[in-house]
PDB file of C-alpha atoms and ligand atoms in Angstrom:
ATOM      1  CA  MET A  46      58.444  -6.653 177.636  1.00  0.00           C
ATOM      2  CA  ARG A  47      58.304  -5.136 174.188  1.00  0.00           C
ATOM      3  CA  VAL A  48      61.291  -3.080 173.076  1.00  0.00           C
ATOM      4  CA  VAL A  49      61.458  -0.860 169.994  1.00  0.00           C
ATOM      5  CA  ILE A  50      64.538   0.990 168.792  1.00  0.00           C
ATOM      6  CA  LEU A  51      62.945   4.292 167.795  1.00  0.00           C
ATOM      7  CA  GLY A  52      66.224   5.926 166.801  1.00  0.00           C
ATOM      8  CA  SER A  53      69.518   4.120 166.247  1.00  0.00           C
ATOM      9  CA  ALA A  54      71.739   7.121 165.444  1.00  0.00           C
ATOM     10  CA  ALA A  55      73.873   9.293 167.714  1.00  0.00           C
ATOM     11  CA  GLY A  56      73.426  13.067 167.953  1.00  0.00           C
ATOM     12  CA  GLY A  57      72.997  14.565 164.480  1.00  0.00           C
ATOM     13  CA  GLY A  58      71.264  11.509 163.034  1.00  0.00           C
ATOM     14  CA  LEU A  59      71.890  10.161 159.544  1.00  0.00           C
ATOM     15  CA  PRO A  60      72.193  12.199 157.438  1.00  0.00           C
ATOM     16  CA  GLN A  61      73.330  15.022 159.701  1.00  0.00           C
ATOM     17  CA  TRP A  62      72.233  18.404 158.343  1.00  0.00           C
ATOM     18  CA  ASN A  63      75.741  19.831 157.887  1.00  0.00           C
ATOM     19  CA  CYS A  64      77.696  16.659 157.156  1.00  0.00           C
ATOM     20  CA  GLY A  65      79.103  15.665 153.797  1.00  0.00           C
ATOM     21  CA  CYS A  66      80.792  12.442 154.888  1.00  0.00           C
ATOM     22  CA  SER A  67      80.276   9.461 152.601  1.00  0.00           C
ATOM     23  CA  ASN A  68      77.634   7.888 154.874  1.00  0.00           C
ATOM     24  CA  CYS A  69      75.598  11.113 155.024  1.00  0.00           C
ATOM     25  CA  ARG A  70      75.909  11.676 151.276  1.00  0.00           C
ATOM     26  CA  GLU A  71      74.705   8.170 150.555  1.00  0.00           C
ATOM     27  CA  ALA A  72      71.851   8.400 153.068  1.00  0.00           C
ATOM     28  CA  ARG A  73      70.664  11.624 151.416  1.00  0.00           C
ATOM     29  CA  THR A  74      70.438  10.116 147.951  1.00  0.00           C
ATOM     30  CA  GLN A  75      69.708   6.447 148.628  1.00  0.00           C
ATOM     31  CA  GLY A  76      68.568   6.176 152.255  1.00  0.00           C
ATOM     32  CA  PRO A  77      67.843   4.766 154.658  1.00  0.00           C
ATOM     33  CA  SER A  78      68.058   7.588 157.146  1.00  0.00           C
ATOM     34  CA  ARG A  79      68.359   7.086 160.893  1.00  0.00           C
ATOM     35  CA  THR A  80      66.824   9.155 163.652  1.00  0.00           C
ATOM     36  CA  GLN A  81      68.523  10.155 166.885  1.00  0.00           C
ATOM     37  CA  SER A  82      68.895   7.895 169.880  1.00  0.00           C
ATOM     38  CA  SER A  83      65.808   6.648 171.711  1.00  0.00           C
ATOM     39  CA  VAL A  84      64.184   3.347 172.699  1.00  0.00           C
ATOM     40  CA  ALA A  85      60.585   2.613 173.708  1.00  0.00           C
ATOM     41  CA  VAL A  86      59.645  -0.179 176.121  1.00  0.00           C
ATOM     42  CA  SER A  87      56.306  -1.547 177.298  1.00  0.00           C
ATOM     43  CA  ALA A  88      55.191  -4.380 179.565  1.00  0.00           C
ATOM     44  CA  ASP A  89      51.591  -4.439 178.329  1.00  0.00           C
ATOM     45  CA  GLY A  90      51.904  -3.129 174.764  1.00  0.00           C
ATOM     46  CA  GLU A  91      49.521  -0.326 175.757  1.00  0.00           C
ATOM     47  CA  ARG A  92      51.547   2.051 177.891  1.00  0.00           C
ATOM     48  CA  TRP A  93      55.050   2.925 176.756  1.00  0.00           C
ATOM     49  CA  VAL A  94      58.144   4.295 178.435  1.00  0.00           C
ATOM     50  CA  LEU A  95      60.657   6.287 176.432  1.00  0.00           C
ATOM     51  CA  LEU A  96      64.290   5.655 177.215  1.00  0.00           C
ATOM     52  CA  ASN A  97      65.670   9.084 176.338  1.00  0.00           C
ATOM     53  CA  ALA A  98      63.722  11.740 174.454  1.00  0.00           C
ATOM     54  CA  SER A  99      65.114  12.280 170.968  1.00  0.00           C
ATOM     55  CA  PRO A 100      65.013  15.529 168.981  1.00  0.00           C
ATOM     56  CA  ASP A 101      63.316  13.277 166.380  1.00  0.00           C
ATOM     57  CA  LEU A 102      60.581  12.171 168.767  1.00  0.00           C
ATOM     58  CA  ARG A 103      57.818  13.607 166.606  1.00  0.00           C
ATOM     59  CA  THR A 104      58.879  11.522 163.598  1.00  0.00           C
ATOM     60  CA  GLN A 105      59.421   8.463 165.779  1.00  0.00           C
ATOM     61  CA  VAL A 106      55.924   8.601 167.267  1.00  0.00           C
ATOM     62  CA  ALA A 107      54.428   9.078 163.814  1.00  0.00           C
ATOM     63  CA  ALA A 108      56.292   5.998 162.560  1.00  0.00           C
ATOM     64  CA  HIS A 109      55.108   3.617 165.316  1.00  0.00           C
ATOM     65  CA  ARG A 110      51.406   2.818 165.578  1.00  0.00           C
ATOM     66  CA  PRO A 111      51.548   1.665 169.242  1.00  0.00           C
ATOM     67  CA  LEU A 112      52.674   5.197 170.145  1.00  0.00           C
ATOM     68  CA  TRP A 113      49.768   6.911 168.409  1.00  0.00           C
ATOM     69  CA  PRO A 114      47.104   8.591 170.572  1.00  0.00           C
ATOM     70  CA  ARG A 115      44.120   6.385 171.470  1.00  0.00           C
ATOM     71  CA  GLY A 116      41.637   9.219 171.549  1.00  0.00           C
ATOM     72  CA  SER A 117      41.574  12.937 171.899  1.00  0.00           C
ATOM     73  CA  ARG A 118      44.922  13.819 173.487  1.00  0.00           C
ATOM     74  CA  ALA A 119      45.220  10.295 174.966  1.00  0.00           C
ATOM     75  CA  THR A 120      48.846   9.377 174.516  1.00  0.00           C
ATOM     76  CA  PRO A 121      50.260   5.939 175.323  1.00  0.00           C
ATOM     77  CA  LEU A 122      53.555   7.662 176.242  1.00  0.00           C
ATOM     78  CA  SER A 123      53.475   7.181 180.008  1.00  0.00           C
ATOM     79  CA  ALA A 124      56.946   8.060 181.307  1.00  0.00           C
ATOM     80  CA  VAL A 125      60.461   8.953 180.198  1.00  0.00           C
ATOM     81  CA  VAL A 126      63.722   7.632 181.645  1.00  0.00           C
ATOM     82  CA  LEU A 127      66.868   9.629 180.923  1.00  0.00           C
ATOM     83  CA  THR A 128      70.319   8.034 180.886  1.00  0.00           C
ATOM     84  CA  ASP A 129      72.080  11.399 180.682  1.00  0.00           C
ATOM     85  CA  GLY A 130      71.463  15.105 180.090  1.00  0.00           C
ATOM     86  CA  GLU A 131      72.900  15.276 176.553  1.00  0.00           C
ATOM     87  CA  LEU A 132      70.949  17.348 174.036  1.00  0.00           C
ATOM     88  CA  ASP A 133      70.294  14.349 171.790  1.00  0.00           C
ATOM     89  CA  HIS A 134      68.633  12.552 174.725  1.00  0.00           C
ATOM     90  CA  THR A 135      66.627  15.440 176.186  1.00  0.00           C
ATOM     91  CA  LEU A 136      65.493  17.784 173.412  1.00  0.00           C
ATOM     92  CA  GLY A 137      62.487  15.532 172.766  1.00  0.00           C
ATOM     93  CA  LEU A 138      61.003  16.602 176.094  1.00  0.00           C
ATOM     94  CA  VAL A 139      60.369  19.987 174.497  1.00  0.00           C
ATOM     95  CA  LEU A 140      58.209  18.208 171.921  1.00  0.00           C
ATOM     96  CA  LEU A 141      56.050  16.664 174.655  1.00  0.00           C
ATOM     97  CA  ARG A 142      54.981  20.081 175.923  1.00  0.00           C
ATOM     98  CA  GLU A 143      51.474  19.815 174.437  1.00  0.00           C
ATOM     99  CA  GLY A 144      50.576  16.815 176.570  1.00  0.00           C
ATOM    100  CA  PRO A 145      49.815  16.161 180.210  1.00  0.00           C
ATOM    101  CA  PRO A 146      52.685  16.598 182.708  1.00  0.00           C
ATOM    102  CA  VAL A 147      55.448  14.170 181.783  1.00  0.00           C
ATOM    103  CA  ALA A 148      56.870  11.808 184.388  1.00  0.00           C
ATOM    104  CA  VAL A 149      60.628  11.971 183.854  1.00  0.00           C
ATOM    105  CA  TYR A 150      62.967   9.641 185.741  1.00  0.00           C
ATOM    106  CA  ALA A 151      66.525  10.952 185.816  1.00  0.00           C
ATOM    107  CA  PRO A 152      69.608  10.375 187.946  1.00  0.00           C
ATOM    108  CA  ALA A 153      70.081  13.202 190.464  1.00  0.00           C
ATOM    109  CA  ALA A 154      73.062  14.737 188.637  1.00  0.00           C
ATOM    110  CA  VAL A 155      71.065  14.802 185.384  1.00  0.00           C
ATOM    111  CA  GLY A 156      67.961  16.260 187.046  1.00  0.00           C
ATOM    112  CA  ALA A 157      70.217  18.986 188.468  1.00  0.00           C
ATOM    113  CA  LEU A 158      71.574  19.818 184.995  1.00  0.00           C
ATOM    114  CA  LEU A 159      68.042  20.095 183.650  1.00  0.00           C
ATOM    115  CA  THR A 160      67.093  22.615 186.299  1.00  0.00           C
ATOM    116  CA  THR A 161      70.279  24.715 186.079  1.00  0.00           C
ATOM    117  CA  ARG A 162      72.674  24.567 183.110  1.00  0.00           C
ATOM    118  CA  TRP A 163      70.030  23.454 180.609  1.00  0.00           C
ATOM    119  CA  PRO A 164      66.913  24.696 182.359  1.00  0.00           C
ATOM    120  CA  LEU A 165      64.481  22.545 180.444  1.00  0.00           C
ATOM    121  CA  TYR A 166      62.272  21.732 183.410  1.00  0.00           C
ATOM    122  CA  ALA A 167      61.824  25.434 184.223  1.00  0.00           C
ATOM    123  CA  ILE A 168      60.874  26.223 180.614  1.00  0.00           C
ATOM    124  CA  LEU A 169      58.443  23.299 180.450  1.00  0.00           C
ATOM    125  CA  ALA A 170      56.786  24.354 183.701  1.00  0.00           C
ATOM    126  CA  SER A 171      54.837  26.942 181.675  1.00  0.00           C
ATOM    127  CA  TYR A 172      53.611  24.202 179.301  1.00  0.00           C
ATOM    128  CA  ALA A 173      52.812  20.601 180.264  1.00  0.00           C
ATOM    129  CA  GLY A 174      55.329  20.594 183.078  1.00  0.00           C
ATOM    130  CA  VAL A 175      57.675  17.837 184.105  1.00  0.00           C
ATOM    131  CA  GLU A 176      57.170  15.607 187.070  1.00  0.00           C
ATOM    132  CA  ASP A 177      60.799  15.244 188.127  1.00  0.00           C
ATOM    133  CA  ARG A 178      61.186  11.699 189.433  1.00  0.00           C
ATOM    134  CA  PRO A 179      64.443  10.658 191.062  1.00  0.00           C
ATOM    135  CA  LEU A 180      66.244   7.634 189.634  1.00  0.00           C
ATOM    136  CA  PRO A 181      68.451   6.471 192.506  1.00  0.00           C
ATOM    137  CA  LEU A 182      71.581   4.552 191.586  1.00  0.00           C
ATOM    138  CA  ASP A 183      71.748   0.818 192.075  1.00  0.00           C
ATOM    139  CA  ALA A 184      68.146   0.410 193.235  1.00  0.00           C
ATOM    140  CA  ALA A 185      65.255  -1.309 191.453  1.00  0.00           C
ATOM    141  CA  VAL A 186      62.596   1.344 190.873  1.00  0.00           C
ATOM    142  CA  PRO A 187      59.077   0.260 189.834  1.00  0.00           C
ATOM    143  CA  LEU A 188      58.131   2.672 187.040  1.00  0.00           C
ATOM    144  CA  THR A 189      54.751   4.371 187.265  1.00  0.00           C
ATOM    145  CA  ASP A 190      52.855   6.658 184.914  1.00  0.00           C
ATOM    146  CA  GLY A 191      51.897  10.292 185.555  1.00  0.00           C
ATOM    147  CA  ARG A 192      48.993   9.196 187.758  1.00  0.00           C
ATOM    148  CA  GLY A 193      51.144   6.820 189.782  1.00  0.00           C
ATOM    149  CA  ALA A 194      49.809   3.619 188.167  1.00  0.00           C
ATOM    150  CA  ALA A 195      52.347   0.792 187.908  1.00  0.00           C
ATOM    151  CA  LEU A 196      53.719   0.217 184.406  1.00  0.00           C
ATOM    152  CA  GLY A 197      54.892  -3.338 185.102  1.00  0.00           C
ATOM    153  CA  LEU A 198      58.592  -2.575 184.683  1.00  0.00           C
ATOM    154  CA  GLU A 199      61.433  -2.261 187.163  1.00  0.00           C
ATOM    155  CA  CYS A 200      64.365  -0.035 186.304  1.00  0.00           C
ATOM    156  CA  ARG A 201      67.822  -0.155 187.867  1.00  0.00           C
ATOM    157  CA  ALA A 202      70.366   2.531 186.961  1.00  0.00           C
ATOM    158  CA  LEU A 203      74.123   2.155 187.378  1.00  0.00           C
ATOM    159  CA  ALA A 204      76.567   5.015 186.785  1.00  0.00           C
ATOM    160  CA  VAL A 205      78.710   4.412 183.702  1.00  0.00           C
ATOM    161  CA  GLY A 206      80.148   7.863 183.051  1.00  0.00           C
ATOM    162  CA  ARG A 207      81.392  10.748 185.157  1.00  0.00           C
ATOM    163  CA  ARG A 208      81.862  13.276 182.369  1.00  0.00           C
ATOM    164  CA  PRO A 209      79.386  16.199 182.235  1.00  0.00           C
ATOM    165  CA  PRO A 210      77.788  17.173 178.907  1.00  0.00           C
ATOM    166  CA  ARG A 211      79.652  19.712 176.797  1.00  0.00           C
ATOM    167  CA  TYR A 212      77.351  22.582 177.869  1.00  0.00           C
ATOM    168  CA  ALA A 213      78.418  21.995 181.493  1.00  0.00           C
ATOM    169  CA  ALA A 214      82.047  21.122 180.822  1.00  0.00           C
ATOM    170  CA  ASP A 215      83.224  22.988 183.935  1.00  0.00           C
ATOM    171  CA  ALA A 216      80.866  21.088 186.224  1.00  0.00           C
ATOM    172  CA  GLY A 217      83.558  18.591 187.254  1.00  0.00           C
ATOM    173  CA  ALA A 218      83.106  14.854 187.559  1.00  0.00           C
ATOM    174  CA  GLY A 219      79.730  13.513 188.609  1.00  0.00           C
ATOM    175  CA  GLU A 220      77.321  10.693 187.922  1.00  0.00           C
ATOM    176  CA  PHE A 221      76.218  12.213 184.627  1.00  0.00           C
ATOM    177  CA  ALA A 222      75.583   9.020 182.647  1.00  0.00           C
ATOM    178  CA  VAL A 223      73.913   5.790 183.644  1.00  0.00           C
ATOM    179  CA  GLY A 224      73.166   2.478 182.027  1.00  0.00           C
ATOM    180  CA  LEU A 225      69.776   0.919 182.671  1.00  0.00           C
ATOM    181  CA  ARG A 226      68.643  -2.587 183.461  1.00  0.00           C
ATOM    182  CA  LEU A 227      64.901  -2.917 182.862  1.00  0.00           C
ATOM    183  CA  ARG A 228      63.048  -5.999 183.979  1.00  0.00           C
ATOM    184  CA  ASP A 229      59.533  -7.221 183.406  1.00  0.00           C
ATOM    185  CA  PRO A 230      58.770  -9.145 186.619  1.00  0.00           C
ATOM    186  CA  ARG A 231      55.921 -11.013 184.875  1.00  0.00           C
ATOM    187  CA  THR A 232      58.059 -12.581 182.131  1.00  0.00           C
ATOM    188  CA  GLY A 233      61.497 -12.132 183.698  1.00  0.00           C
ATOM    189  CA  GLY A 234      62.534 -10.449 180.420  1.00  0.00           C
ATOM    190  CA  THR A 235      65.504  -8.146 180.959  1.00  0.00           C
ATOM    191  CA  LEU A 236      66.893  -5.334 178.837  1.00  0.00           C
ATOM    192  CA  ALA A 237      70.286  -3.713 179.411  1.00  0.00           C
ATOM    193  CA  TYR A 238      70.472  -0.272 177.786  1.00  0.00           C
ATOM    194  CA  VAL A 239      73.877   1.407 177.684  1.00  0.00           C
ATOM    195  CA  PRO A 240      73.935   4.049 174.930  1.00  0.00           C
ATOM    196  CA  ALA A 241      77.113   5.706 176.249  1.00  0.00           C
ATOM    197  CA  ALA A 242      79.990   3.802 177.845  1.00  0.00           C
ATOM    198  CA  GLY A 243      83.624   4.862 178.077  1.00  0.00           C
ATOM    199  CA  ALA A 244      84.779   1.397 179.076  1.00  0.00           C
ATOM    200  CA  ILE A 245      83.651  -2.164 179.532  1.00  0.00           C
ATOM    201  CA  ASP A 246      84.061  -2.403 183.258  1.00  0.00           C
ATOM    202  CA  ALA A 247      82.432  -4.095 186.220  1.00  0.00           C
ATOM    203  CA  THR A 248      79.428  -1.767 185.946  1.00  0.00           C
ATOM    204  CA  VAL A 249      78.762  -2.621 182.313  1.00  0.00           C
ATOM    205  CA  ARG A 250      79.183  -6.308 183.170  1.00  0.00           C
ATOM    206  CA  ALA A 251      76.656  -5.996 186.000  1.00  0.00           C
ATOM    207  CA  LEU A 252      74.184  -4.321 183.630  1.00  0.00           C
ATOM    208  CA  ALA A 253      74.609  -6.913 180.890  1.00  0.00           C
ATOM    209  CA  ASP A 254      75.007 -10.169 182.789  1.00  0.00           C
ATOM    210  CA  GLY A 255      72.037 -12.448 182.150  1.00  0.00           C
ATOM    211  CA  ALA A 256      70.131  -9.845 180.114  1.00  0.00           C
ATOM    212  CA  ASP A 257      68.050 -11.081 177.183  1.00  0.00           C
ATOM    213  CA  LEU A 258      69.162  -8.079 175.173  1.00  0.00           C
ATOM    214  CA  LEU A 259      72.003  -5.591 175.499  1.00  0.00           C
ATOM    215  CA  LEU A 260      71.656  -2.361 173.520  1.00  0.00           C
ATOM    216  CA  PHE A 261      75.166  -0.954 173.612  1.00  0.00           C
ATOM    217  CA  ASP A 262      77.099   2.189 172.647  1.00  0.00           C
ATOM    218  CA  GLY A 263      78.011   1.867 168.953  1.00  0.00           C
ATOM    219  CA  THR A 264      78.888   5.540 168.465  1.00  0.00           C
ATOM    220  CA  PHE A 265      82.321   5.200 166.886  1.00  0.00           C
ATOM    221  CA  TRP A 266      84.364   2.477 165.253  1.00  0.00           C
ATOM    222  CA  SER A 267      87.724   4.118 166.030  1.00  0.00           C
ATOM    223  CA  ASP A 268      88.991   6.645 168.549  1.00  0.00           C
ATOM    224  CA  ASP A 269      90.072   9.150 165.874  1.00  0.00           C
ATOM    225  CA  GLU A 270      87.042   8.660 163.640  1.00  0.00           C
ATOM    226  CA  LEU A 271      86.008  12.319 163.543  1.00  0.00           C
ATOM    227  CA  ALA A 272      89.534  13.497 162.720  1.00  0.00           C
ATOM    228  CA  GLY A 273      89.681  10.781 160.047  1.00  0.00           C
ATOM    229  CA  VAL A 274      86.788  12.328 158.126  1.00  0.00           C
ATOM    230  CA  GLY A 275      88.376  15.762 158.358  1.00  0.00           C
ATOM    231  CA  LEU A 276      86.447  16.953 161.375  1.00  0.00           C
ATOM    232  CA  ALA A 277      88.638  18.646 163.943  1.00  0.00           C
ATOM    233  CA  ASP A 278      86.758  17.325 166.924  1.00  0.00           C
ATOM    234  CA  ARG A 279      87.393  15.371 170.076  1.00  0.00           C
ATOM    235  CA  SER A 280      88.319  11.714 170.132  1.00  0.00           C
ATOM    236  CA  ALA A 281      85.739   9.039 170.888  1.00  0.00           C
ATOM    237  CA  LEU A 282      87.169   8.382 174.351  1.00  0.00           C
ATOM    238  CA  GLU A 283      87.320  12.110 175.112  1.00  0.00           C
ATOM    239  CA  MET A 284      83.591  12.155 174.348  1.00  0.00           C
ATOM    240  CA  GLY A 285      82.987   9.223 176.702  1.00  0.00           C
ATOM    241  CA  HIS A 286      82.430   6.591 174.007  1.00  0.00           C
ATOM    242  CA  LEU A 287      84.545   3.437 173.861  1.00  0.00           C
ATOM    243  CA  PRO A 288      85.217   2.702 170.183  1.00  0.00           C
ATOM    244  CA  ILE A 289      83.961  -0.602 168.788  1.00  0.00           C
ATOM    245  CA  GLY A 290      87.061  -1.598 166.812  1.00  0.00           C
ATOM    246  CA  GLY A 291      90.737  -2.086 167.546  1.00  0.00           C
ATOM    247  CA  PRO A 292      92.575  -4.160 170.108  1.00  0.00           C
ATOM    248  CA  ALA A 293      91.000  -2.297 173.041  1.00  0.00           C
ATOM    249  CA  GLY A 294      87.592  -1.841 171.404  1.00  0.00           C
ATOM    250  CA  SER A 295      84.243  -3.049 172.741  1.00  0.00           C
ATOM    251  CA  LEU A 296      83.726  -5.691 170.053  1.00  0.00           C
ATOM    252  CA  ARG A 297      86.251  -8.031 171.595  1.00  0.00           C
ATOM    253  CA  ALA A 298      84.288  -8.143 174.840  1.00  0.00           C
ATOM    254  CA  LEU A 299      80.642  -7.660 173.926  1.00  0.00           C
ATOM    255  CA  ARG A 300      79.738 -11.321 173.490  1.00  0.00           C
ATOM    256  CA  SER A 301      81.371 -12.310 176.757  1.00  0.00           C
ATOM    257  CA  LEU A 302      79.232 -10.092 178.983  1.00  0.00           C
ATOM    258  CA  GLY A 303      76.500 -12.675 179.483  1.00  0.00           C
ATOM    259  CA  ALA A 304      73.765 -10.997 177.422  1.00  0.00           C
ATOM    260  CA  ARG A 305      71.851 -13.274 175.058  1.00  0.00           C
ATOM    261  CA  ARG A 306      71.739 -10.782 172.204  1.00  0.00           C
ATOM    262  CA  VAL A 307      73.866  -7.669 171.612  1.00  0.00           C
ATOM    263  CA  VAL A 308      72.766  -4.823 169.351  1.00  0.00           C
ATOM    264  CA  LEU A 309      74.655  -1.562 168.741  1.00  0.00           C
ATOM    265  CA  VAL A 310      72.759   1.717 169.130  1.00  0.00           C
ATOM    266  CA  HIS A 311      73.630   5.453 169.249  1.00  0.00           C
ATOM    267  CA  ILE A 312      75.669   5.004 166.054  1.00  0.00           C
ATOM    268  CA  ASN A 313      77.374   8.119 164.719  1.00  0.00           C
ATOM    269  CA  ASN A 314      76.867   8.977 161.060  1.00  0.00           C
ATOM    270  CA  THR A 315      80.615   8.679 160.410  1.00  0.00           C
ATOM    271  CA  ASN A 316      80.750   5.062 161.583  1.00  0.00           C
ATOM    272  CA  PRO A 317      81.830   2.586 158.881  1.00  0.00           C
ATOM    273  CA  VAL A 318      79.624  -0.157 160.375  1.00  0.00           C
ATOM    274  CA  LEU A 319      76.694   1.690 158.796  1.00  0.00           C
ATOM    275  CA  ARG A 320      77.880   0.582 155.345  1.00  0.00           C
ATOM    276  CA  PRO A 321      76.505  -2.936 154.771  1.00  0.00           C
ATOM    277  CA  THR A 322      79.528  -3.990 152.707  1.00  0.00           C
ATOM    278  CA  SER A 323      82.293  -2.511 154.881  1.00  0.00           C
ATOM    279  CA  PRO A 324      84.965  -4.734 156.485  1.00  0.00           C
ATOM    280  CA  GLU A 325      84.053  -3.174 159.840  1.00  0.00           C
ATOM    281  CA  ARG A 326      80.436  -4.350 159.434  1.00  0.00           C
ATOM    282  CA  ALA A 327      81.709  -7.806 158.567  1.00  0.00           C
ATOM    283  CA  GLN A 328      83.801  -7.846 161.755  1.00  0.00           C
ATOM    284  CA  VAL A 329      80.784  -6.866 163.851  1.00  0.00           C
ATOM    285  CA  GLU A 330      78.655  -9.584 162.291  1.00  0.00           C
ATOM    286  CA  ALA A 331      81.408 -12.185 162.593  1.00  0.00           C
ATOM    287  CA  ALA A 332      81.576 -11.382 166.315  1.00  0.00           C
ATOM    288  CA  GLY A 333      77.866 -12.150 166.682  1.00  0.00           C
ATOM    289  CA  VAL A 334      76.911  -8.537 167.344  1.00  0.00           C
ATOM    290  CA  GLU A 335      74.119  -6.750 165.438  1.00  0.00           C
ATOM    291  CA  VAL A 336      73.972  -3.206 164.075  1.00  0.00           C
ATOM    292  CA  GLY A 337      70.756  -1.620 165.351  1.00  0.00           C
ATOM    293  CA  GLU A 338      68.200  -0.143 162.938  1.00  0.00           C
ATOM    294  CA  ASP A 339      65.341   2.271 163.480  1.00  0.00           C
ATOM    295  CA  GLY A 340      62.193   0.239 164.030  1.00  0.00           C
ATOM    296  CA  MET A 341      63.890  -2.946 165.293  1.00  0.00           C
ATOM    297  CA  GLU A 342      61.556  -4.702 167.733  1.00  0.00           C
ATOM    298  CA  PHE A 343      62.166  -7.285 170.444  1.00  0.00           C
ATOM    299  CA  GLU A 344      59.946  -9.311 172.769  1.00  0.00           C
ATOM    300  CA  LEU A 345      61.698 -10.147 176.042  1.00  0.00           C
TER     301      LEU A 345
HETATM  302  C1  MLT B 685      77.369  12.247 173.044  1.00  0.00           C
HETATM  303  O1  MLT B 685      76.667  11.240 172.949  1.00  0.00           O
HETATM  304  O2  MLT B 685      78.583  12.169 173.283  1.00  0.00           O
HETATM  305  C2  MLT B 685      76.764  13.588 172.877  1.00  0.00           C
HETATM  306  O3  MLT B 685      75.412  13.465 172.596  1.00  0.00           O
HETATM  307  C3  MLT B 685      77.516  14.344 171.862  1.00  0.00           C
HETATM  308  C4  MLT B 685      76.808  15.561 171.382  1.00  0.00           C
HETATM  309  O4  MLT B 685      75.849  15.417 170.608  1.00  0.00           O
HETATM  310  O5  MLT B 685      77.221  16.664 171.729  1.00  0.00           O
HETATM  311 MN1   MN B 686      74.718  11.350 172.208  1.00  0.00          MN
HETATM  312 ZN1   ZN B 687      78.164  12.344 158.101  1.00  0.00          ZN
END
């Protein structure tokens, strides 16, 4: 299985349009910038599955030759798997409207959001249209393209978060966020993809155990990170993201989950791990965990 981190940043990207934090200021003048959260996977190197659809999808496709069209309107993008219904993981579907109907795998609670509170599927029905494919929890689903042809990857989703997105805050608790375990039955290569996790619990352990690669929630270093840069916003945990640092942070546990390699993704622009010389970055590296970059590739 080939894996490409298309976008390593959380919602807003780096730099974020309205942010004057030191990371965004530096990214504006010196680079590098980071696009918003998405990963591409492929068993054959020909047909690709997007894990989440980033608002920066257009730039991401342009930057990766394997995702370029092979002929007139012949895209190698064959399916999309959504881990949640957040805007930074779904807005990219709007950008796929010029193509053939898109096969979108989503957990039932997420599919429901996208037909009601954020009626993306209804809007897209007048364009390419979405083929709404259920992603049952805790079952290995063989992924297929829009024509039903096998893509050579099995996907198992486990619920990691019960918090609805902000636009549906009154929806109550539900299975609104999943982590994925993708397996290439030919090579045995296994990817665990958990871009949002509020805790390291039995579910995260089940996703990560024995995986060749764990791409894990690196949104915030500390719980009060947004307040710390003068932004009156919610805490990391209130947003459903376990901070990396501190005595209860993810970093202490990430190398003990049984994954061969651990790389942080969905990194917010305020996060000090983005600065190569920061003490926080040094702590991450000393723990044997990597900070994800746009364009990072893996062969599993
Ligand atoms: C999240 O990951 O918590 C959300 O995408 C936040 C947001 O962009 O509103
Ligand atoms: Mn997000
Ligand atoms: Zn910023």
